[in-house]
Amino acid sequence: MTDLLTILQRRFPEESEKIRQRLDEDPTLKEIEENYCDCVTALQHWRRSKAPEARARIVEYSTFSKEIEQEAINTYEAHVSQSRT
């Protein structure tokens, strides 16, 4: 699974280094990144699991990961908009 830095760099390729810096400095993006890592870890766990509820958890964490990715994109876009004004 792709990390959050890569997702943002694909979305904003011309700002690759700024994204890296922003992830290091912005507490909101750091928190989003931590949540994303936790979500991806849980998703990987459930993909390996043989538990009866595994399929439901895979769907749940897949949805969460997409939502967190979008939250990161929205947060970064808001930063870019603010810095241009």
Short mmCIF file of N, CA and C in Angstrom, two decimals:
data_model
loop_
_atom_site.label_atom_id
_atom_site.label_comp_id
_atom_site.label_asym_id
_atom_site.label_seq_id
_atom_site.Cartn_x
_atom_site.Cartn_y
_atom_site.Cartn_z
N MET A 1 0.84 -1.18 0.00
CA MET A 1 0.00 0.00 0.00
C MET A 1 0.89 1.25 0.00
N THR A 2 0.46 2.26 -0.66
CA THR A 2 1.22 3.49 -0.83
C THR A 2 1.16 4.34 0.43
N ASP A 3 2.27 5.01 0.76
CA ASP A 3 2.26 5.90 1.92
C ASP A 3 1.67 7.26 1.55
N LEU A 4 1.37 8.03 2.56
CA LEU A 4 0.69 9.31 2.36
C LEU A 4 1.55 10.30 1.59
N LEU A 5 2.84 10.30 1.82
CA LEU A 5 3.75 11.19 1.08
C LEU A 5 3.63 10.93 -0.41
N THR A 6 3.68 9.69 -0.80
CA THR A 6 3.59 9.33 -2.22
C THR A 6 2.24 9.73 -2.81
N ILE A 7 1.17 9.53 -2.05
CA ILE A 7 -0.16 9.91 -2.52
C ILE A 7 -0.22 11.41 -2.80
N LEU A 8 0.29 12.21 -1.87
CA LEU A 8 0.28 13.66 -2.06
C LEU A 8 1.20 14.08 -3.20
N GLN A 9 2.34 13.45 -3.32
CA GLN A 9 3.27 13.80 -4.40
C GLN A 9 2.69 13.44 -5.77
N ARG A 10 1.94 12.39 -5.86
CA ARG A 10 1.28 12.05 -7.13
C ARG A 10 0.22 13.08 -7.48
N ARG A 11 -0.48 13.56 -6.46
CA ARG A 11 -1.54 14.55 -6.67
C ARG A 11 -0.98 15.93 -7.02
N PHE A 12 0.16 16.26 -6.40
CA PHE A 12 0.79 17.57 -6.58
C PHE A 12 2.26 17.37 -6.97
N PRO A 13 2.54 16.83 -8.14
CA PRO A 13 3.92 16.47 -8.49
C PRO A 13 4.89 17.65 -8.52
N GLU A 14 4.40 18.82 -8.83
CA GLU A 14 5.27 19.99 -8.91
C GLU A 14 5.67 20.51 -7.53
N GLU A 15 5.08 19.97 -6.47
CA GLU A 15 5.35 20.45 -5.12
C GLU A 15 5.94 19.36 -4.23
N SER A 16 6.64 18.44 -4.82
CA SER A 16 7.13 17.26 -4.11
C SER A 16 7.92 17.61 -2.85
N GLU A 17 8.87 18.50 -2.96
CA GLU A 17 9.70 18.84 -1.80
C GLU A 17 8.90 19.63 -0.76
N LYS A 18 8.01 20.50 -1.20
CA LYS A 18 7.17 21.26 -0.27
C LYS A 18 6.28 20.31 0.54
N ILE A 19 5.80 19.27 -0.11
CA ILE A 19 4.95 18.30 0.57
C ILE A 19 5.74 17.60 1.67
N ARG A 20 6.95 17.17 1.35
CA ARG A 20 7.80 16.49 2.33
C ARG A 20 8.03 17.40 3.54
N GLN A 21 8.33 18.66 3.27
CA GLN A 21 8.56 19.62 4.34
C GLN A 21 7.29 19.84 5.16
N ARG A 22 6.18 19.97 4.48
CA ARG A 22 4.91 20.21 5.16
C ARG A 22 4.54 19.03 6.06
N LEU A 23 4.77 17.81 5.60
CA LEU A 23 4.49 16.63 6.42
C LEU A 23 5.37 16.61 7.67
N ASP A 24 6.58 17.13 7.56
CA ASP A 24 7.48 17.18 8.71
C ASP A 24 7.09 18.27 9.71
N GLU A 25 6.50 19.34 9.23
CA GLU A 25 6.28 20.52 10.07
C GLU A 25 4.84 20.74 10.53
N ASP A 26 3.88 20.32 9.76
CA ASP A 26 2.47 20.63 10.05
C ASP A 26 1.88 19.59 10.99
N PRO A 27 1.46 20.00 12.20
CA PRO A 27 0.92 19.03 13.15
C PRO A 27 -0.36 18.35 12.65
N THR A 28 -1.17 19.06 11.89
CA THR A 28 -2.40 18.46 11.36
C THR A 28 -2.07 17.36 10.36
N LEU A 29 -1.17 17.65 9.44
CA LEU A 29 -0.77 16.62 8.47
C LEU A 29 -0.04 15.47 9.14
N LYS A 30 0.74 15.75 10.18
CA LYS A 30 1.41 14.67 10.91
C LYS A 30 0.38 13.73 11.54
N GLU A 31 -0.65 14.32 12.12
CA GLU A 31 -1.70 13.50 12.73
C GLU A 31 -2.44 12.68 11.67
N ILE A 32 -2.72 13.30 10.55
CA ILE A 32 -3.38 12.57 9.45
C ILE A 32 -2.48 11.43 8.98
N GLU A 33 -1.18 11.70 8.87
CA GLU A 33 -0.24 10.67 8.44
C GLU A 33 -0.19 9.51 9.44
N GLU A 34 -0.20 9.83 10.74
CA GLU A 34 -0.21 8.78 11.76
C GLU A 34 -1.48 7.94 11.67
N ASN A 35 -2.61 8.62 11.50
CA ASN A 35 -3.88 7.90 11.36
C ASN A 35 -3.86 7.00 10.13
N TYR A 36 -3.28 7.51 9.05
CA TYR A 36 -3.20 6.72 7.82
C TYR A 36 -2.33 5.48 8.03
N CYS A 37 -1.20 5.67 8.69
CA CYS A 37 -0.31 4.52 8.96
C CYS A 37 -1.02 3.47 9.81
N ASP A 38 -1.74 3.93 10.84
CA ASP A 38 -2.49 3.00 11.69
C ASP A 38 -3.54 2.25 10.88
N CYS A 39 -4.21 2.98 10.02
CA CYS A 39 -5.25 2.38 9.19
C CYS A 39 -4.66 1.34 8.23
N VAL A 40 -3.57 1.68 7.61
CA VAL A 40 -2.93 0.75 6.67
C VAL A 40 -2.43 -0.50 7.41
N THR A 41 -1.89 -0.31 8.59
CA THR A 41 -1.44 -1.44 9.39
C THR A 41 -2.61 -2.36 9.73
N ALA A 42 -3.71 -1.78 10.14
CA ALA A 42 -4.91 -2.58 10.45
C ALA A 42 -5.42 -3.30 9.20
N LEU A 43 -5.42 -2.60 8.08
CA LEU A 43 -5.88 -3.20 6.83
C LEU A 43 -5.00 -4.39 6.45
N GLN A 44 -3.70 -4.24 6.59
CA GLN A 44 -2.79 -5.36 6.29
C GLN A 44 -3.04 -6.55 7.22
N HIS A 45 -3.30 -6.24 8.49
CA HIS A 45 -3.61 -7.30 9.45
C HIS A 45 -4.85 -8.08 9.01
N TRP A 46 -5.92 -7.35 8.68
CA TRP A 46 -7.16 -8.02 8.33
C TRP A 46 -7.05 -8.75 7.00
N ARG A 47 -6.21 -8.30 6.12
CA ARG A 47 -6.02 -9.03 4.85
C ARG A 47 -5.34 -10.37 5.07
N ARG A 48 -4.55 -10.49 6.12
CA ARG A 48 -3.89 -11.75 6.44
C ARG A 48 -4.75 -12.65 7.33
N SER A 49 -5.76 -12.06 7.95
CA SER A 49 -6.56 -12.77 8.94
C SER A 49 -7.50 -13.80 8.29
N LYS A 50 -7.72 -14.85 9.04
CA LYS A 50 -8.68 -15.89 8.64
C LYS A 50 -9.96 -15.78 9.47
N ALA A 51 -10.04 -14.74 10.30
CA ALA A 51 -11.20 -14.56 11.18
C ALA A 51 -12.47 -14.33 10.35
N PRO A 52 -13.61 -14.75 10.89
CA PRO A 52 -14.87 -14.60 10.16
C PRO A 52 -15.20 -13.15 9.80
N GLU A 53 -14.79 -12.23 10.65
CA GLU A 53 -15.10 -10.81 10.41
C GLU A 53 -14.07 -10.12 9.52
N ALA A 54 -13.10 -10.84 9.03
CA ALA A 54 -12.02 -10.24 8.25
C ALA A 54 -12.52 -9.48 7.03
N ARG A 55 -13.41 -10.07 6.28
CA ARG A 55 -13.90 -9.42 5.05
C ARG A 55 -14.56 -8.07 5.36
N ALA A 56 -15.36 -8.02 6.41
CA ALA A 56 -16.02 -6.77 6.79
C ALA A 56 -15.00 -5.73 7.24
N ARG A 57 -13.98 -6.16 7.96
CA ARG A 57 -12.94 -5.23 8.42
C ARG A 57 -12.10 -4.71 7.25
N ILE A 58 -11.87 -5.55 6.26
CA ILE A 58 -11.13 -5.12 5.07
C ILE A 58 -11.90 -4.00 4.37
N VAL A 59 -13.18 -4.20 4.20
CA VAL A 59 -14.02 -3.17 3.58
C VAL A 59 -13.99 -1.89 4.41
N GLU A 60 -14.15 -2.05 5.72
CA GLU A 60 -14.17 -0.90 6.63
C GLU A 60 -12.85 -0.11 6.57
N TYR A 61 -11.72 -0.80 6.69
CA TYR A 61 -10.44 -0.11 6.69
C TYR A 61 -10.05 0.41 5.31
N SER A 62 -10.50 -0.24 4.26
CA SER A 62 -10.28 0.29 2.91
C SER A 62 -11.00 1.62 2.75
N THR A 63 -12.23 1.68 3.25
CA THR A 63 -13.00 2.92 3.21
C THR A 63 -12.31 3.99 4.04
N PHE A 64 -11.88 3.64 5.26
CA PHE A 64 -11.18 4.59 6.11
C PHE A 64 -9.94 5.14 5.42
N SER A 65 -9.18 4.26 4.78
CA SER A 65 -7.93 4.72 4.15
C SER A 65 -8.21 5.73 3.04
N LYS A 66 -9.25 5.49 2.25
CA LYS A 66 -9.62 6.44 1.19
C LYS A 66 -10.06 7.77 1.79
N GLU A 67 -10.81 7.71 2.89
CA GLU A 67 -11.26 8.94 3.54
C GLU A 67 -10.07 9.73 4.09
N ILE A 68 -9.11 9.04 4.68
CA ILE A 68 -7.93 9.71 5.22
C ILE A 68 -7.09 10.30 4.10
N GLU A 69 -6.96 9.58 2.99
CA GLU A 69 -6.24 10.12 1.83
C GLU A 69 -6.88 11.42 1.37
N GLN A 70 -8.21 11.42 1.28
CA GLN A 70 -8.91 12.63 0.85
C GLN A 70 -8.74 13.76 1.86
N GLU A 71 -8.76 13.43 3.13
CA GLU A 71 -8.54 14.44 4.17
C GLU A 71 -7.15 15.07 4.02
N ALA A 72 -6.15 14.25 3.74
CA ALA A 72 -4.79 14.77 3.55
C ALA A 72 -4.74 15.69 2.33
N ILE A 73 -5.36 15.28 1.24
CA ILE A 73 -5.39 16.10 0.02
C ILE A 73 -6.09 17.42 0.31
N ASN A 74 -7.23 17.37 0.97
CA ASN A 74 -7.96 18.60 1.29
C ASN A 74 -7.15 19.52 2.20
N THR A 75 -6.48 18.94 3.18
CA THR A 75 -5.66 19.73 4.11
C THR A 75 -4.50 20.38 3.37
N TYR A 76 -3.87 19.62 2.50
CA TYR A 76 -2.74 20.20 1.75
C TYR A 76 -3.23 21.27 0.78
N GLU A 77 -4.33 21.03 0.11
CA GLU A 77 -4.90 22.03 -0.80
C GLU A 77 -5.24 23.32 -0.05
N ALA A 78 -5.76 23.20 1.16
CA ALA A 78 -6.06 24.39 1.96
C ALA A 78 -4.79 25.15 2.30
N HIS A 79 -3.73 24.44 2.59
CA HIS A 79 -2.44 25.08 2.85
C HIS A 79 -1.94 25.82 1.62
N VAL A 80 -2.04 25.17 0.47
CA VAL A 80 -1.58 25.79 -0.78
C VAL A 80 -2.40 27.05 -1.07
N SER A 81 -3.70 26.96 -0.87
CA SER A 81 -4.57 28.13 -1.10
C SER A 81 -4.21 29.28 -0.17
N GLN A 82 -3.96 29.00 1.09
CA GLN A 82 -3.60 30.03 2.06
C GLN A 82 -2.26 30.68 1.71
N SER A 83 -1.32 29.89 1.25
CA SER A 83 0.01 30.43 0.97
C SER A 83 0.03 31.29 -0.29
N ARG A 84 -0.98 31.14 -1.12
CA ARG A 84 -1.06 31.94 -2.36
C ARG A 84 -1.78 33.28 -2.15
N THR A 85 -2.44 33.42 -1.02
CA THR A 85 -3.17 34.68 -0.77
C THR A 85 -2.34 35.66 0.01
#
